[in-house]
Short mmCIF file of C-alpha atoms and ligand atoms in Angstrom, two decimals:
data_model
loop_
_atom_site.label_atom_id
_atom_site.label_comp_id
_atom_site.label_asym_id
_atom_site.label_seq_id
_atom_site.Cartn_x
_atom_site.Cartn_y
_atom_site.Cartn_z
CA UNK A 1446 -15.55 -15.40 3.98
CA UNK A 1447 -12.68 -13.38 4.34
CA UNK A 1448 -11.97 -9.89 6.08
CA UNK A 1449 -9.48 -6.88 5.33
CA UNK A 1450 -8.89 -4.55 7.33
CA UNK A 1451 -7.08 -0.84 6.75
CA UNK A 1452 -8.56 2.89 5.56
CA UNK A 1453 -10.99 2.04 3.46
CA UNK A 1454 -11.85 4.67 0.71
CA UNK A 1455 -15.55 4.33 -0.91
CA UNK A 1456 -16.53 6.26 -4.21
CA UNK A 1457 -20.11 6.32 -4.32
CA UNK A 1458 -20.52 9.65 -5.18
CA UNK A 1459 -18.80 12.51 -7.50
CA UNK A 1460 -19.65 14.93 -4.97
CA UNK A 1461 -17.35 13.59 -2.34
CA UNK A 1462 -14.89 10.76 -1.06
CA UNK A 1463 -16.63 8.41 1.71
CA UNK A 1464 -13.86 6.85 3.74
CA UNK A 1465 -13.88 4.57 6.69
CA UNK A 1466 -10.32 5.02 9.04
CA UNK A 1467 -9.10 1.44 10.21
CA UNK A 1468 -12.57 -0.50 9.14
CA UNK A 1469 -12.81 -3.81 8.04
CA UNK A 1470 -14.23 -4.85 4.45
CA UNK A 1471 -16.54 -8.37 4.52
CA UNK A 1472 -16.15 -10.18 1.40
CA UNK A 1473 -17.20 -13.75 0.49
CA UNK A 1474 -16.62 -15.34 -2.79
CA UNK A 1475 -15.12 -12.82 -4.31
CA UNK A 1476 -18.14 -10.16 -3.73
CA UNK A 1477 -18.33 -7.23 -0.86
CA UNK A 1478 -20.96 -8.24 2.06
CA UNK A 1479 -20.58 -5.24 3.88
CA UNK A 1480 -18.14 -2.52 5.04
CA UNK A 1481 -18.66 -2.13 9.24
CA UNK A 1482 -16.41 0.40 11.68
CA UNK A 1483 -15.97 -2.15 14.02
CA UNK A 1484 -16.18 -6.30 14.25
CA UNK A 1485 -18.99 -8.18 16.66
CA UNK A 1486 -19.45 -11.83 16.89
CA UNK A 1487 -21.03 -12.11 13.76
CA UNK A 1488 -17.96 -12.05 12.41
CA UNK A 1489 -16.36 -14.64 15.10
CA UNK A 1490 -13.86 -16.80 13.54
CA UNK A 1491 -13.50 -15.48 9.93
CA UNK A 1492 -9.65 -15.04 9.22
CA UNK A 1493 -8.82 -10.95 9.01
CA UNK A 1494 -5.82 -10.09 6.70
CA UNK A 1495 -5.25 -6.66 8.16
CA UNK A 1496 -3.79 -4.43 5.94
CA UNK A 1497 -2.23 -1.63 8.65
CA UNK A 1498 -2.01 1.64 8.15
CA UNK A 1499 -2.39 0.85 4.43
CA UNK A 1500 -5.58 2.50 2.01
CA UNK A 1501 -7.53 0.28 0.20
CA UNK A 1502 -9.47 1.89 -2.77
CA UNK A 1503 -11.50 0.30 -5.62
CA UNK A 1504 -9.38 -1.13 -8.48
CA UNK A 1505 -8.91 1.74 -11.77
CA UNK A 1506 -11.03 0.58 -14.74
CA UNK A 1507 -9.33 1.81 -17.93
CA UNK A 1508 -12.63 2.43 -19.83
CA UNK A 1509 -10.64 2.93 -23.76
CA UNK A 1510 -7.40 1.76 -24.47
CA UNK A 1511 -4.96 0.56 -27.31
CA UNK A 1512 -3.19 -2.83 -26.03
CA UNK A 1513 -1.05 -2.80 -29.36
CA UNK A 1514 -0.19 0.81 -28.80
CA UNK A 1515 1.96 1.02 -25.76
CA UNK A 1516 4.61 0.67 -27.56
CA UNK A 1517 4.56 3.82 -28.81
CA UNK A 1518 3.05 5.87 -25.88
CA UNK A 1519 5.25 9.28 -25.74
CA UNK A 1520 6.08 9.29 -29.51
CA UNK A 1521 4.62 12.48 -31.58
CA UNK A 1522 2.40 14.05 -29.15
CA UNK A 1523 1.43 17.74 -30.18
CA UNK A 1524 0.25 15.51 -33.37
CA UNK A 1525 -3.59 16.54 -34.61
CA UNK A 1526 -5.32 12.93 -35.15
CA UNK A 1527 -5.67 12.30 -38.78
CA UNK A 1528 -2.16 12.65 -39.05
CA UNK A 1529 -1.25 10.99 -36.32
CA UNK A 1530 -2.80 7.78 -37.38
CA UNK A 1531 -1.25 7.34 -41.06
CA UNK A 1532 2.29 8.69 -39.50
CA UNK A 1533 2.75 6.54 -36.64
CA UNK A 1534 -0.01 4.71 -35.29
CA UNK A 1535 -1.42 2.21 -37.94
CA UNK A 1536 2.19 1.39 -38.49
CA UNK A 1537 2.38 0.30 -35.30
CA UNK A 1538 -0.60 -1.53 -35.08
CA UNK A 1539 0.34 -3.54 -38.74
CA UNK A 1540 3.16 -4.93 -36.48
CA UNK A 1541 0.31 -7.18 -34.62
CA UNK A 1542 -0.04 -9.41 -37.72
CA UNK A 1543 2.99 -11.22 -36.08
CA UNK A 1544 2.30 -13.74 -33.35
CA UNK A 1545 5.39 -13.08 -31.37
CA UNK A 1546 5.07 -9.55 -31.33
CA UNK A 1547 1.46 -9.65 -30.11
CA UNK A 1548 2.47 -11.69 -27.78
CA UNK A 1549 5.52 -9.49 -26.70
CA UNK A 1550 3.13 -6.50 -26.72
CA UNK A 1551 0.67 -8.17 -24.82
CA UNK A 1552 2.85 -9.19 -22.01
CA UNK A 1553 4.07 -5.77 -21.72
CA UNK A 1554 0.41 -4.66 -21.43
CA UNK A 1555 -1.11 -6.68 -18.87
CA UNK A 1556 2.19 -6.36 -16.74
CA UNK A 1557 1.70 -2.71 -17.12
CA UNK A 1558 -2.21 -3.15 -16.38
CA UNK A 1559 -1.26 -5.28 -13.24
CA UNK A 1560 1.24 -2.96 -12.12
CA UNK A 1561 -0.97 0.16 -11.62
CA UNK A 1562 -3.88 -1.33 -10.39
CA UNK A 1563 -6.01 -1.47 -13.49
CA UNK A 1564 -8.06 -4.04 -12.25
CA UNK A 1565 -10.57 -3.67 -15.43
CA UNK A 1566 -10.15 -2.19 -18.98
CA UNK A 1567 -12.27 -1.63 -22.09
CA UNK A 1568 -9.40 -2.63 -24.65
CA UNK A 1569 -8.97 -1.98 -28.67
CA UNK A 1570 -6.55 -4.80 -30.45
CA UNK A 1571 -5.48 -4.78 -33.29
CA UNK A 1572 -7.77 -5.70 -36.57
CA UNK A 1573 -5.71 -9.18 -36.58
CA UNK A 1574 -6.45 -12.49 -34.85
CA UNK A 1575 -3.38 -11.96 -32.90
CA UNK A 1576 -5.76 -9.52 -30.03
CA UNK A 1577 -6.85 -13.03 -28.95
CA UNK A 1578 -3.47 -13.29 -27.62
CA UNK A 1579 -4.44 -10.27 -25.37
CA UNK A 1580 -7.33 -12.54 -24.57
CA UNK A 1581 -5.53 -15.14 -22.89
CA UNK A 1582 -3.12 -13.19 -21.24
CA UNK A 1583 -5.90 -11.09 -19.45
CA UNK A 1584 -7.37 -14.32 -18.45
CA UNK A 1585 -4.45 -16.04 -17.12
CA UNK A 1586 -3.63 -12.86 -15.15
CA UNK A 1587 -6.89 -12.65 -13.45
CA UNK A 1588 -8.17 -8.95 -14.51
CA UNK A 1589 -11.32 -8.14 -16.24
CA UNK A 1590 -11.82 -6.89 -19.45
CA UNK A 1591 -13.76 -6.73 -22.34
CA UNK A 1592 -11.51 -6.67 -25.27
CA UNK A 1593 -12.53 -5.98 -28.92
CA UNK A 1594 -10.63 -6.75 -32.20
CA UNK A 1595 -10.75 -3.63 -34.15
CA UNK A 1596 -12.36 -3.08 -37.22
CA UNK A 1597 -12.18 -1.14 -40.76
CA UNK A 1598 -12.70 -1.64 -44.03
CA UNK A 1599 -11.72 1.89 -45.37
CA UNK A 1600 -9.35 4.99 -45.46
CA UNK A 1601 -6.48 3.39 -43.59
CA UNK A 1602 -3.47 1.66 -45.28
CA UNK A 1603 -4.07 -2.02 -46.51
CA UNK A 1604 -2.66 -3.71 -43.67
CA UNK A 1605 -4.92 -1.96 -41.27
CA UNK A 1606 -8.31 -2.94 -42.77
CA UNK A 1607 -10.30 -6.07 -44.35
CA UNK A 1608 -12.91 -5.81 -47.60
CA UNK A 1609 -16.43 -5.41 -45.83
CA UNK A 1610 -17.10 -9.17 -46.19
CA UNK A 1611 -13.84 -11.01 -44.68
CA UNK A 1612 -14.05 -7.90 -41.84
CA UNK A 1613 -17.57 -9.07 -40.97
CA UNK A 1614 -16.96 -12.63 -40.96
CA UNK A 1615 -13.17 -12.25 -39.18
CA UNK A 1616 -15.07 -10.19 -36.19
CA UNK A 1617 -17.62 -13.07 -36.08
CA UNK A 1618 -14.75 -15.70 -35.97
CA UNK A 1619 -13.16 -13.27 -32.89
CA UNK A 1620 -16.75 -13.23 -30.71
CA UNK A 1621 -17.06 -17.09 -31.45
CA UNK A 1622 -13.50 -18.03 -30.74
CA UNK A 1623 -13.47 -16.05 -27.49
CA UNK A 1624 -16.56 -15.70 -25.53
CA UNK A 1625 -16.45 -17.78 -23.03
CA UNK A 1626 -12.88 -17.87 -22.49
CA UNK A 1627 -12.90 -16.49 -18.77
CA UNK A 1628 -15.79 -15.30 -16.91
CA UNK A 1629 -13.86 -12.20 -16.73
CA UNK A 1630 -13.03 -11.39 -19.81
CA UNK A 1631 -15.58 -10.66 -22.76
CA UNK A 1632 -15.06 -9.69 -26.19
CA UNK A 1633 -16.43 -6.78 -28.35
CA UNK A 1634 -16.95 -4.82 -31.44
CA UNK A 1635 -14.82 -2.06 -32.35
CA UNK A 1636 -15.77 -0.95 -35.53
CA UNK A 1637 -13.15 1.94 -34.73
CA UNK A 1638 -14.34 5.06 -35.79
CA UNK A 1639 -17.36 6.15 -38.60
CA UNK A 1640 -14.62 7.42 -41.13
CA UNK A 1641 -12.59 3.96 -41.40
CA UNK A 1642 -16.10 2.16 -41.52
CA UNK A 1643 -19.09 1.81 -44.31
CA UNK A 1644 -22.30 1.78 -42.96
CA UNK A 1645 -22.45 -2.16 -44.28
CA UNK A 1646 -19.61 -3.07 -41.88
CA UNK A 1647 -20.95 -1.04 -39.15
CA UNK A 1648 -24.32 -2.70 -39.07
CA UNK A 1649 -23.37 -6.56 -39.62
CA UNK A 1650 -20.92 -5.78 -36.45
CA UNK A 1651 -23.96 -4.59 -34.52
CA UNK A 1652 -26.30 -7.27 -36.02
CA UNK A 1653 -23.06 -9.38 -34.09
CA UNK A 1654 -23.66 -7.64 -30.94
CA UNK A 1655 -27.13 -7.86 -30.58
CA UNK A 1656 -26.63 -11.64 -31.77
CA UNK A 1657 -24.33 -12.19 -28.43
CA UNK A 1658 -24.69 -9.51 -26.22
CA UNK A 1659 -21.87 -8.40 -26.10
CA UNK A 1660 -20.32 -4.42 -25.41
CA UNK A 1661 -20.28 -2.19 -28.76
CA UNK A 1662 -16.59 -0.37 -28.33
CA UNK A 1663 -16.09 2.95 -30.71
CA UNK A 1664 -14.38 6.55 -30.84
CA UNK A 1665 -16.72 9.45 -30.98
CA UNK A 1666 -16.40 13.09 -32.14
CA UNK A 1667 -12.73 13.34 -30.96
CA UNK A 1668 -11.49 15.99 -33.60
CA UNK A 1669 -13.34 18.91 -35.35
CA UNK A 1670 -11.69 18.29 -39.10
CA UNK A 1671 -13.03 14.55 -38.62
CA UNK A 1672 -16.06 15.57 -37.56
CA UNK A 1673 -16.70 17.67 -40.86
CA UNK A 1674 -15.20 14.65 -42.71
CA UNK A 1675 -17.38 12.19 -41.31
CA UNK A 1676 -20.19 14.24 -42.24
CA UNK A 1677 -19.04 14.72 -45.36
CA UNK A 1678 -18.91 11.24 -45.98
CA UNK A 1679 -22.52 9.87 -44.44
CA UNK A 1680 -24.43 12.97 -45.91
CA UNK A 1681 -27.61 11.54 -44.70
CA UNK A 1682 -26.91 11.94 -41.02
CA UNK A 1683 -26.79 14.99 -39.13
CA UNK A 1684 -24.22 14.89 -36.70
CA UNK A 1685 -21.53 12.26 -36.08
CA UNK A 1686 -24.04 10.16 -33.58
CA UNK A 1687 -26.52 9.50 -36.30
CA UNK A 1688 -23.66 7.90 -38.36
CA UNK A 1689 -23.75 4.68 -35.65
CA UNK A 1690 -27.12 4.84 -35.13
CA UNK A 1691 -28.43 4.63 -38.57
CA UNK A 1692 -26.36 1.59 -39.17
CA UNK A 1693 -28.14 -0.09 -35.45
CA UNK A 1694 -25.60 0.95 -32.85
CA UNK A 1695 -25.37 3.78 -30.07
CA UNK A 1696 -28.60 1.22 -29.00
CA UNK A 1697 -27.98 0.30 -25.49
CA UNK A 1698 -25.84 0.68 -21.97
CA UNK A 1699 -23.41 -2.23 -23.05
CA UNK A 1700 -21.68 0.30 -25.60
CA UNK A 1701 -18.53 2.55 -24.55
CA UNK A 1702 -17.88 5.68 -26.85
CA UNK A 1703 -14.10 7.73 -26.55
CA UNK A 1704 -14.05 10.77 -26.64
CA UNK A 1705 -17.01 12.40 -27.48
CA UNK A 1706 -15.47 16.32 -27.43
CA UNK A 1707 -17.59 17.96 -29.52
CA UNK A 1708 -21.33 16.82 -29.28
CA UNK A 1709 -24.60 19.01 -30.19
CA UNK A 1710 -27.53 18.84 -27.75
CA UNK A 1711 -29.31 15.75 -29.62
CA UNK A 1712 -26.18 13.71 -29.32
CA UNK A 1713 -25.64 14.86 -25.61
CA UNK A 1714 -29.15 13.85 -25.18
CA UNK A 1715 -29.29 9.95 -26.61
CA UNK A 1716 -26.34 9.21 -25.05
CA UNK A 1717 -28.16 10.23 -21.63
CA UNK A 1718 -30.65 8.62 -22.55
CA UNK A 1719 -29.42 5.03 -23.95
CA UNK A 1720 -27.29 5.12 -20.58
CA UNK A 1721 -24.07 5.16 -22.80
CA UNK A 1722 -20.61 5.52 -20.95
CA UNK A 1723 -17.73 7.66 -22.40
CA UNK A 1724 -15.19 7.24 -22.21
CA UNK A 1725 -13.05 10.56 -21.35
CA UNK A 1726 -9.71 10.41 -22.66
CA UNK A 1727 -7.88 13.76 -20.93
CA UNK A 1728 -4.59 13.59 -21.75
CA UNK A 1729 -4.76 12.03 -24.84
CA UNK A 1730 -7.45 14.95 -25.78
CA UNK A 1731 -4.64 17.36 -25.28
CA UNK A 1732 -1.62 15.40 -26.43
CA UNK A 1733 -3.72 15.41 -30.23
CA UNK A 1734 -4.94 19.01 -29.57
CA UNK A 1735 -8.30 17.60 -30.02
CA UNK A 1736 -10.25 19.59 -27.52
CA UNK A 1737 -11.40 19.71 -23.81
CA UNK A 1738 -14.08 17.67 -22.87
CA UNK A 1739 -16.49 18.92 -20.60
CA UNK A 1740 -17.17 16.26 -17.74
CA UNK A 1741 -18.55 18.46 -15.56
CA UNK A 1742 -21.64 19.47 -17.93
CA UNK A 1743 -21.94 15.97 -18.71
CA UNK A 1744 -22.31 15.04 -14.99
CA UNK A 1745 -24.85 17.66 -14.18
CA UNK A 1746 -26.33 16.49 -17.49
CA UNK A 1747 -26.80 12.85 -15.74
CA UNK A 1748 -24.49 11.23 -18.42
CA UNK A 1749 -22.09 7.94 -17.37
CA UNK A 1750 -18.47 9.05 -17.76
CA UNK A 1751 -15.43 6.91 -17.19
CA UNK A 1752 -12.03 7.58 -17.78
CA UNK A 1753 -9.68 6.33 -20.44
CA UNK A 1754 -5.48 6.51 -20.79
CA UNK A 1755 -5.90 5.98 -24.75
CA UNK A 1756 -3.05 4.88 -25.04
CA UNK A 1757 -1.00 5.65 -27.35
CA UNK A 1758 -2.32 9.03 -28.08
CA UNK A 1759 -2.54 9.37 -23.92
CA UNK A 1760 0.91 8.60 -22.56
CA UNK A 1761 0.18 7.57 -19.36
CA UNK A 1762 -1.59 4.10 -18.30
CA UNK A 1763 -1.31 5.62 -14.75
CA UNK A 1764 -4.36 6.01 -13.67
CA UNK A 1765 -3.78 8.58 -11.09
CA UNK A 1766 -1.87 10.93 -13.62
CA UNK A 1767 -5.04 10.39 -15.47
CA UNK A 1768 -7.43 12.00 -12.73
CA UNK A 1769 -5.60 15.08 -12.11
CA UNK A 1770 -5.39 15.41 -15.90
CA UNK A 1771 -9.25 15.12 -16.06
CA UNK A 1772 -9.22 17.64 -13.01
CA UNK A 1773 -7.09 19.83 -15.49
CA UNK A 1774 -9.40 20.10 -18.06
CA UNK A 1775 -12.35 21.39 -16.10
CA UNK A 1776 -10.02 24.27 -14.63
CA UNK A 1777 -9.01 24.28 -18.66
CA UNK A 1778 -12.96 24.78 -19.18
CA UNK A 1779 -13.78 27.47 -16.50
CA UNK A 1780 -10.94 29.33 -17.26
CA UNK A 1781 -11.42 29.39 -20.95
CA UNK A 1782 -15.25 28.43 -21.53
CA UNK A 1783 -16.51 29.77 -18.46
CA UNK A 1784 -18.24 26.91 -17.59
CA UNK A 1785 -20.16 27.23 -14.32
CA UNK A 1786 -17.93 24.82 -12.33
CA UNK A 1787 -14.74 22.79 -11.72
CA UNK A 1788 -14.29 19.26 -12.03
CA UNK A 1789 -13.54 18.14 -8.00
CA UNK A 1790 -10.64 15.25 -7.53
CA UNK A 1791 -13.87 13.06 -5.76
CA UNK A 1792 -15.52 13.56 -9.32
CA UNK A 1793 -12.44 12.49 -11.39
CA UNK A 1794 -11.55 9.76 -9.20
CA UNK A 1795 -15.17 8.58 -9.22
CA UNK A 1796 -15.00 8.17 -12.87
CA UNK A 1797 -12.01 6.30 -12.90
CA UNK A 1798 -13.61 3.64 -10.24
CA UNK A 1799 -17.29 3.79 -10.38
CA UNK A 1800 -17.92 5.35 -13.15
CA UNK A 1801 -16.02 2.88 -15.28
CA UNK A 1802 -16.38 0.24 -13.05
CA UNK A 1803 -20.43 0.19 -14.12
CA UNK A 1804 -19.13 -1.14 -17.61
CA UNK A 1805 -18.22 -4.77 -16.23
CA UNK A 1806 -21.33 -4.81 -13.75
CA UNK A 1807 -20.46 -3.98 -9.92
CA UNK A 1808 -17.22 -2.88 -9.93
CA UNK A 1809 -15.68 0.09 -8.71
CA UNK A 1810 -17.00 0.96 -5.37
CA UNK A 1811 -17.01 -1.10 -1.92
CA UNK A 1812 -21.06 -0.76 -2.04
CA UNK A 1813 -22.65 -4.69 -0.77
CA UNK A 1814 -23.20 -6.99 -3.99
CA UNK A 1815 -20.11 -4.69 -5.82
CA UNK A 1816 -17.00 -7.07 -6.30
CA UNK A 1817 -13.80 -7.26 -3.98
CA UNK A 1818 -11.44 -5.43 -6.98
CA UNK A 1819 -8.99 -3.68 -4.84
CA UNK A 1820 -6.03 -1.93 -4.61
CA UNK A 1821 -3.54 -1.91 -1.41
CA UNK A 1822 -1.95 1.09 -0.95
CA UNK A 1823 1.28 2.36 0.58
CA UNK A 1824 1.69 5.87 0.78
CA UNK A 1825 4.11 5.99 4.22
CA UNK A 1826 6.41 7.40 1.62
CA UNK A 1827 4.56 10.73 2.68
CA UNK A 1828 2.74 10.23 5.77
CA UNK A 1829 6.26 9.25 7.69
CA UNK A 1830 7.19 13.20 7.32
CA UNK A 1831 3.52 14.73 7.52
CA UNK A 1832 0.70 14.22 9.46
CA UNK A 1833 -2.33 13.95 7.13
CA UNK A 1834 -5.93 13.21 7.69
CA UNK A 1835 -7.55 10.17 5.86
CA UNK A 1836 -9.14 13.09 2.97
CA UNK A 1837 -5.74 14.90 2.47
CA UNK A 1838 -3.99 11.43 1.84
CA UNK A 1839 -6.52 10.23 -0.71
CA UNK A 1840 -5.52 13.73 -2.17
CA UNK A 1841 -2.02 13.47 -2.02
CA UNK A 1842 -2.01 9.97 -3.58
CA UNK A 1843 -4.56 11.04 -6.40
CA UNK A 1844 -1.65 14.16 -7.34
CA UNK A 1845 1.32 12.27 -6.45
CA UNK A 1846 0.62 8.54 -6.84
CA UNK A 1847 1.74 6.33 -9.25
CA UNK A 1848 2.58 2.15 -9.34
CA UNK A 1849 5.13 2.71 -6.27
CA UNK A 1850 2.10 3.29 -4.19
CA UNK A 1851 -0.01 -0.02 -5.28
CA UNK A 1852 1.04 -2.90 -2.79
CA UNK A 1853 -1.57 -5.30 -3.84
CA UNK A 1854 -4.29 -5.89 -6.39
CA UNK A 1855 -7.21 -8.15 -5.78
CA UNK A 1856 -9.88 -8.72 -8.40
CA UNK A 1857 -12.81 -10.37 -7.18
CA UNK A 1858 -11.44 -11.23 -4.33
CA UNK A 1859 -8.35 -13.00 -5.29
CA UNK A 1860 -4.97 -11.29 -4.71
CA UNK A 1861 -2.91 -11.43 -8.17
CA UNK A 1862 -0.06 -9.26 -6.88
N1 GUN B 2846 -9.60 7.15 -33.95
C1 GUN B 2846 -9.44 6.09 -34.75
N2 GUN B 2846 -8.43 5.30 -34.32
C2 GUN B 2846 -7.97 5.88 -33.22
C3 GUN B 2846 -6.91 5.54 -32.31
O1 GUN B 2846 -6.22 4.54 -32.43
N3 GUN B 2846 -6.74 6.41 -31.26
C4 GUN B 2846 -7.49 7.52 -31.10
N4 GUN B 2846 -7.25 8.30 -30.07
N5 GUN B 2846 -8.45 7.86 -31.94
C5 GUN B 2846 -8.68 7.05 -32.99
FE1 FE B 2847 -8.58 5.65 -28.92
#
């Protein structure tokens, strides 16, 4: 048993932030026990690290990413996504064949990861072997992830995709080789998007997650000229949801779409209904001029949202630049859509906890039963000059923060920085 003590912020709800000033957090083995105001002699004799004056908020879950990508984060923005691939971004990613690169890459990442409290993320590689690299290094850090090695066996360079065949036997060498690694850390399939995929890949990768359980990982509906494309291409389907389910995915809770801008009704309503999380990508929706998503429908709609930096196409694996950008976008959608309401900072920073959190179990919140991943965080850079209650400095920090402000990072209970 172990006890921290500081201002603890909860997020169990979009609607608001629950917060408990100078309370004490009871964790044992690694999972939350309960969250109480004040100590009695229950808690007699278990050792207190208290934290100060200090917040301490549920670790960021990063719920769509591109490991090999960072790299290039910053380059070619204002880019529409089609183009942006072929230019820069499968370059990039045929640089991953190589070993030492990956591994340089890698490092990089799950410094980067570490460094702004990212205690989980939903992770694309690369289509090579090398993204078990990424593997290990997650592991040996101590975060959770689920990491997938991408897939495509069409309409992207050579050295970007397999023949249907070698792709479906290369993911199956991935799953096998890496399940099991770390309890933490679980691999995926990413068949990436429908246009890069035949139907034939995209259902012996989700015969392959049925097969081990494991999370489906794809992009969804993120640009309107790929949209018409992909229908173009899988005539038989109706919109661009159909295109995964006719080939057996888009089945179950375990599967984390990006994106998903521009959706009819009948997608909106079987991802509801399968319990499937997005993953909204804000900044990377604008950097590609892809569209504004609308997470405040989709909440009132009962749909599970998290938030993703996409890097490369977002430029920012800070996770708090990543909330105000999703608190952006609503504004974006009332002012221009004249949608009935804003998204609040509670809702955005709810989705970047919780909301994403739900993809790796009980993560995310400081509920009993959820697990101790936790940030530390100093923000006397402010409060020395202004007098702020606990709300307006969970505020401040969600507009102004970035990895100056995270002291500490626990996951599960262990403290890896
Ligand atoms: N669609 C297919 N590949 C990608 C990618 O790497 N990034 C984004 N944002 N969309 C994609
Ligand atoms: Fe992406």
């Amino acid at each position: 048993m172990h006890i921290h003590r500081g201002n603890i912020v909860f997020t169990p709800t979009p609607q608001d932030f629950v917060t408990v000033e100078g309370g004490y957090l009871v964790v044992d083995g690694g999972t939350i026990v309960e969250c109480v105001e004040e100590l009695s002699d229950a808690h007699a004799g278990v050792p207190v690290t208290d934290h100060g004056d200090r917040l301490i908020i549920p670790g960021f879950t990063d719920a769509h990413v591109h490991a090999s990508q960072l790299p290039i984060t910053g380059l070619q923005c204002s880019t529409e996504l089609i183009d942006w691939l072929h230019t820069l971004t499968f370059p990039q990613e045929s640089g991953l064949h190589d070993p030492d690169y990956a591994d340089a890459v890698y490092t990089q990442f799950v410094d980067a990861l570490l460094r702004n409290g990212i205690t989980g993320s939903v992770v694309m590689g690369t289509i090579h072997d090398t993204t078990g690299i990424l593997v290990d290094k997650l592991a040996a850090a101590g975060l959770r992830g689920c990491v997938a090695k991408v897939s495509r066996d069409q309409n992207t360079p050579e050295d970007c995709r397999a023949d249907t065949v070698q792709e479906i036997a290369d993911s199956r060498r991935f799953i096998e080789d890496n399940l099991g690694k770390s309890p933490l850390v679980i691999p995926a399939i990413a068949p990436s998007v429908s246009m890069v995929c035949s139907r034939e890949l995209m259902a012996g990768l989700a015969e392959q997650a049925a097969e081990f359980d494991i999370p489906c990982h794809m992009h969804l509906a993120e640009n309107r000229t790929e949209v018409e494309l992909t229908l173009k291409m899988y005539p038989d389907c109706a919109d661009f949801v159909e295109t995964y389910e006719r080939a057996g995915l888009m089945k179950n809770a375990n599967t984390v779409v990006a994106h998903a801008i521009h959706l009819t009704d009948r997608e909106k309503q079987v991802i509801r209904d399968t319990g499937i999380l997005i993953a909204h990508c804000p900044h990377s929706n604008l950097n590609l001029l892809s569209g504004v998503m609308k997470l405040a429908e989709y909440h009132d709609l009962g749909i599970r949202v998290g938030l993703g930096s996409d890097i490369s196409a977002g430029h920012q694996l800070n996770m708090f630049s990543n909330i105000v950008a999703a608190i952006q976008s609503g504004a974006m959608n009332v002012l221009t859509e004249r949608t009935s309401r804003p998204v609040l900072a509670a809702e955005a920073f709810y989705c970047a906890t919780k909301g994403g959190g739900s993809f790796f179990g009980r993560t995310g919140s400081f509920e009993p039963g959820y697990a101790f991943d936790a940030l530390i965080v100093d923000d006397s850079m402010w409060t020395r000059y202004k007098q702020m209650s606990l709300a307006q400095r969970i505020e401040k920090l969600i507009y102004c923060g970035d990895d100056r402000n995270v002291e500490h990072v626990y996951v599960e209970g262990r403290r890896l920085r």
